[in-house]
Amino acid sequence: MAGNQKARMRMAIGKPRITRKDKPQATPFRFGFLVHDVSRLRRTLFDQEMKPLGVTRSQWSALAALSRHPDQGVTQVDLARLLEVGKVTIGGLIDRLEASGLIRRVPDKIDRRVKRVFITDKGYDVIEEMQIHGRVQNQYILEGVSPEHLAITLETLDRVRSNIRKKIVTAVELDVADDEGGPAIGE
């Protein structure tokens, strides 16, 4: 980020530049840290719960993503995109899930070169166990949180997610506009 851009960002959020004599400290606004930490701890707890089922984090993530597309399946490329992993990674993951009997690959009806990934009955049994563990886990981790506070938290997180998505789209649009109209680096 260029110096002028950083200065504009600081001014936009009302934060003065930190000088060397000022000691940098974590800000009292811990929102990002808390969201990240809660997510990390929840995944760790869920991993612990899934271990007896013999399902790794990447495997349960793939099964969860596939369960949202039960009738049409998902192409390997789309599954990689959903899980934010590369083609090589998704290939190995699908190989392991298929070897475990949790998923199956079927040639696409329109383009036989494309493989669609579907969950098997055994895979759905694992998903059912995942859901049971997830419900119990949610009861445990939300203990002491009132329905009103939970509703406010969910509403707030939905708003934050929406704001972030808008910013990401805006940033992507700006990058495309810069690519189309601006000079190349080094010109």
Coordinates of C-alpha atoms in Angstrom, one line a residue:
M1 CA 0.0 0.0 0.0
A2 CA 1.5 3.4 -1.0
G3 CA 2.3 6.0 1.6
N4 CA -0.5 8.4 0.5
Q5 CA -3.0 5.6 0.5
K6 CA -2.1 4.6 4.0
A7 CA -2.4 8.2 5.1
R8 CA -5.9 8.5 3.5
M9 CA -6.9 5.2 5.2
R10 CA -5.7 6.5 8.6
M11 CA -7.6 9.8 8.1
A12 CA -10.8 7.9 6.9
I13 CA -10.9 5.9 10.1
G14 CA -9.8 8.8 12.3
K15 CA -6.6 7.3 13.5
P16 CA -3.4 9.4 13.6
R17 CA -0.1 8.1 12.3
I18 CA 1.9 6.2 15.0
T19 CA 5.3 7.7 15.4
R20 CA 8.4 5.8 16.7
K21 CA 8.1 7.5 20.1
D22 CA 4.6 6.1 20.5
K23 CA 4.5 2.5 21.6
P24 CA 2.3 0.4 19.4
Q25 CA -0.4 -1.4 21.4
A26 CA -3.3 -3.6 20.5
T27 CA -6.3 -1.5 20.2
P28 CA -9.2 -1.9 22.6
F29 CA -11.4 -2.8 19.6
R30 CA -10.8 -6.6 19.5
F31 CA -13.6 -7.5 17.1
G32 CA -11.5 -9.0 14.4
F33 CA -9.4 -11.0 16.9
L34 CA -12.5 -12.3 18.7
V35 CA -14.2 -13.4 15.5
H36 CA -11.0 -15.2 14.3
D37 CA -10.4 -16.7 17.8
V38 CA -13.9 -18.0 18.2
S39 CA -13.8 -19.5 14.7
R40 CA -10.5 -21.2 15.3
L41 CA -11.5 -22.6 18.7
R42 CA -14.8 -23.8 17.3
R43 CA -13.0 -25.6 14.5
T44 CA -10.5 -27.1 16.9
L45 CA -13.4 -28.4 19.1
F46 CA -15.2 -29.8 16.1
D47 CA -12.0 -31.5 14.9
Q48 CA -11.8 -33.1 18.3
E49 CA -15.4 -34.3 18.0
M50 CA -14.8 -35.7 14.5
K51 CA -11.6 -37.6 15.2
P52 CA -13.4 -40.7 16.5
L53 CA -15.3 -40.8 13.2
G54 CA -12.0 -40.8 11.3
V55 CA -12.9 -37.5 9.4
T56 CA -10.3 -34.7 9.1
R57 CA -11.1 -31.0 8.9
S58 CA -10.7 -30.8 5.2
Q59 CA -12.9 -33.9 4.7
W60 CA -15.7 -32.7 6.9
S61 CA -15.5 -29.3 5.1
A62 CA -15.8 -31.0 1.8
L63 CA -18.7 -33.2 3.0
A64 CA -20.5 -30.2 4.4
A65 CA -20.1 -28.3 1.1
L66 CA -21.3 -31.3 -0.9
S67 CA -24.3 -31.7 1.3
R68 CA -25.6 -28.3 0.1
H69 CA -25.8 -29.7 -3.4
P70 CA -27.3 -33.2 -3.0
D71 CA -29.1 -33.7 -6.3
Q72 CA -26.8 -32.1 -8.9
G73 CA -23.4 -32.9 -7.2
V74 CA -20.5 -30.5 -7.6
T75 CA -17.6 -30.5 -10.1
Q76 CA -14.1 -31.0 -8.7
V77 CA -13.3 -27.4 -9.9
D78 CA -16.3 -25.9 -8.1
L79 CA -15.6 -27.9 -4.9
A80 CA -12.0 -26.6 -5.0
R81 CA -13.4 -23.0 -5.3
L82 CA -15.9 -23.6 -2.5
L83 CA -13.1 -24.8 -0.2
E84 CA -10.6 -22.3 -1.4
V85 CA -8.0 -24.9 -2.3
G86 CA -6.1 -25.8 -5.4
K87 CA -6.8 -28.5 -8.0
V88 CA -4.1 -30.8 -6.8
T89 CA -5.3 -30.5 -3.2
I90 CA -8.9 -31.2 -4.1
G91 CA -7.8 -34.1 -6.2
G92 CA -6.1 -35.8 -3.3
L93 CA -9.0 -35.0 -0.9
I94 CA -11.5 -36.4 -3.3
D95 CA -9.3 -39.5 -3.7
R96 CA -9.3 -40.1 0.0
L97 CA -13.0 -39.5 0.5
E98 CA -13.8 -41.9 -2.4
A99 CA -11.4 -44.5 -1.0
S100 CA -13.3 -44.2 2.3
G101 CA -16.6 -44.7 0.5
L102 CA -17.9 -41.3 1.5
I103 CA -18.3 -39.8 -2.0
R104 CA -18.4 -41.0 -5.5
R105 CA -17.4 -39.4 -8.8
V106 CA -19.8 -39.5 -11.8
P107 CA -19.1 -38.2 -15.3
D108 CA -21.2 -35.1 -16.1
K109 CA -24.2 -35.8 -18.3
I110 CA -23.3 -32.9 -20.7
D111 CA -19.5 -33.0 -20.7
R112 CA -18.2 -36.5 -19.9
R113 CA -14.7 -35.1 -19.3
V114 CA -16.1 -33.4 -16.2
K115 CA -16.6 -35.4 -13.0
R116 CA -19.4 -34.5 -10.6
V117 CA -18.9 -35.4 -6.9
F118 CA -21.8 -36.9 -4.9
I119 CA -22.1 -38.0 -1.3
T120 CA -22.8 -41.7 -0.8
D121 CA -25.1 -43.2 1.8
K122 CA -22.1 -43.8 4.0
G123 CA -21.1 -40.1 3.6
Y124 CA -24.6 -39.0 4.6
D125 CA -24.3 -41.2 7.7
V126 CA -21.1 -39.3 8.6
I127 CA -22.9 -36.0 7.9
E128 CA -25.7 -37.0 10.2
E129 CA -23.2 -37.7 12.9
M130 CA -21.5 -34.3 12.2
Q131 CA -24.9 -32.6 12.6
I132 CA -25.6 -34.3 15.9
H133 CA -22.1 -33.3 17.2
G134 CA -22.6 -29.8 15.8
R135 CA -26.0 -29.4 17.6
V136 CA -24.5 -30.6 20.9
Q137 CA -21.5 -28.4 20.4
N138 CA -23.7 -25.3 19.7
Q139 CA -25.6 -25.9 22.9
Y140 CA -22.4 -26.1 24.8
I141 CA -20.7 -23.1 23.3
L142 CA -23.8 -20.9 23.5
E143 CA -24.4 -21.8 27.2
G144 CA -25.3 -18.6 29.1
V145 CA -26.1 -16.6 25.9
S146 CA -29.7 -15.4 25.8
P147 CA -31.8 -15.7 22.7
E148 CA -31.9 -11.9 22.5
H149 CA -28.1 -11.6 22.6
L150 CA -27.7 -14.4 20.1
A151 CA -30.1 -12.7 17.7
I152 CA -28.2 -9.4 18.0
T153 CA -24.9 -11.2 17.5
L154 CA -26.2 -13.0 14.4
E155 CA -27.6 -9.7 13.0
T156 CA -24.3 -7.9 13.6
L157 CA -22.2 -10.7 12.0
D158 CA -24.6 -10.7 9.0
R159 CA -24.1 -7.0 8.6
V160 CA -20.3 -7.2 9.0
R161 CA -20.2 -10.0 6.4
S162 CA -22.3 -8.0 4.0
N163 CA -20.1 -5.0 4.4
I164 CA -16.9 -7.0 3.8
R165 CA -18.4 -8.7 0.7
K166 CA -19.3 -5.2 -0.7
K167 CA -15.8 -4.0 0.0
I168 CA -14.3 -7.1 -1.7
V169 CA -16.5 -6.6 -4.8
T170 CA -15.6 -2.9 -4.8
A171 CA -11.9 -3.7 -4.6
V172 CA -12.1 -6.3 -7.4
E173 CA -14.1 -3.8 -9.6
L174 CA -11.4 -1.2 -8.9
D175 CA -8.6 -3.6 -9.8
V176 CA -10.4 -4.5 -13.1
A177 CA -10.9 -0.8 -13.8
D178 CA -7.2 -0.1 -13.1
D179 CA -6.2 -3.0 -15.3
E180 CA -8.3 -1.8 -18.2
G181 CA -7.5 1.9 -18.1
G182 CA -4.3 2.5 -16.3
P183 CA -0.7 2.1 -17.4
A184 CA 1.1 -1.1 -16.7
I185 CA 3.7 -1.1 -13.8
G186 CA 7.0 0.2 -15.1
E187 CA 5.6 2.2 -18.0

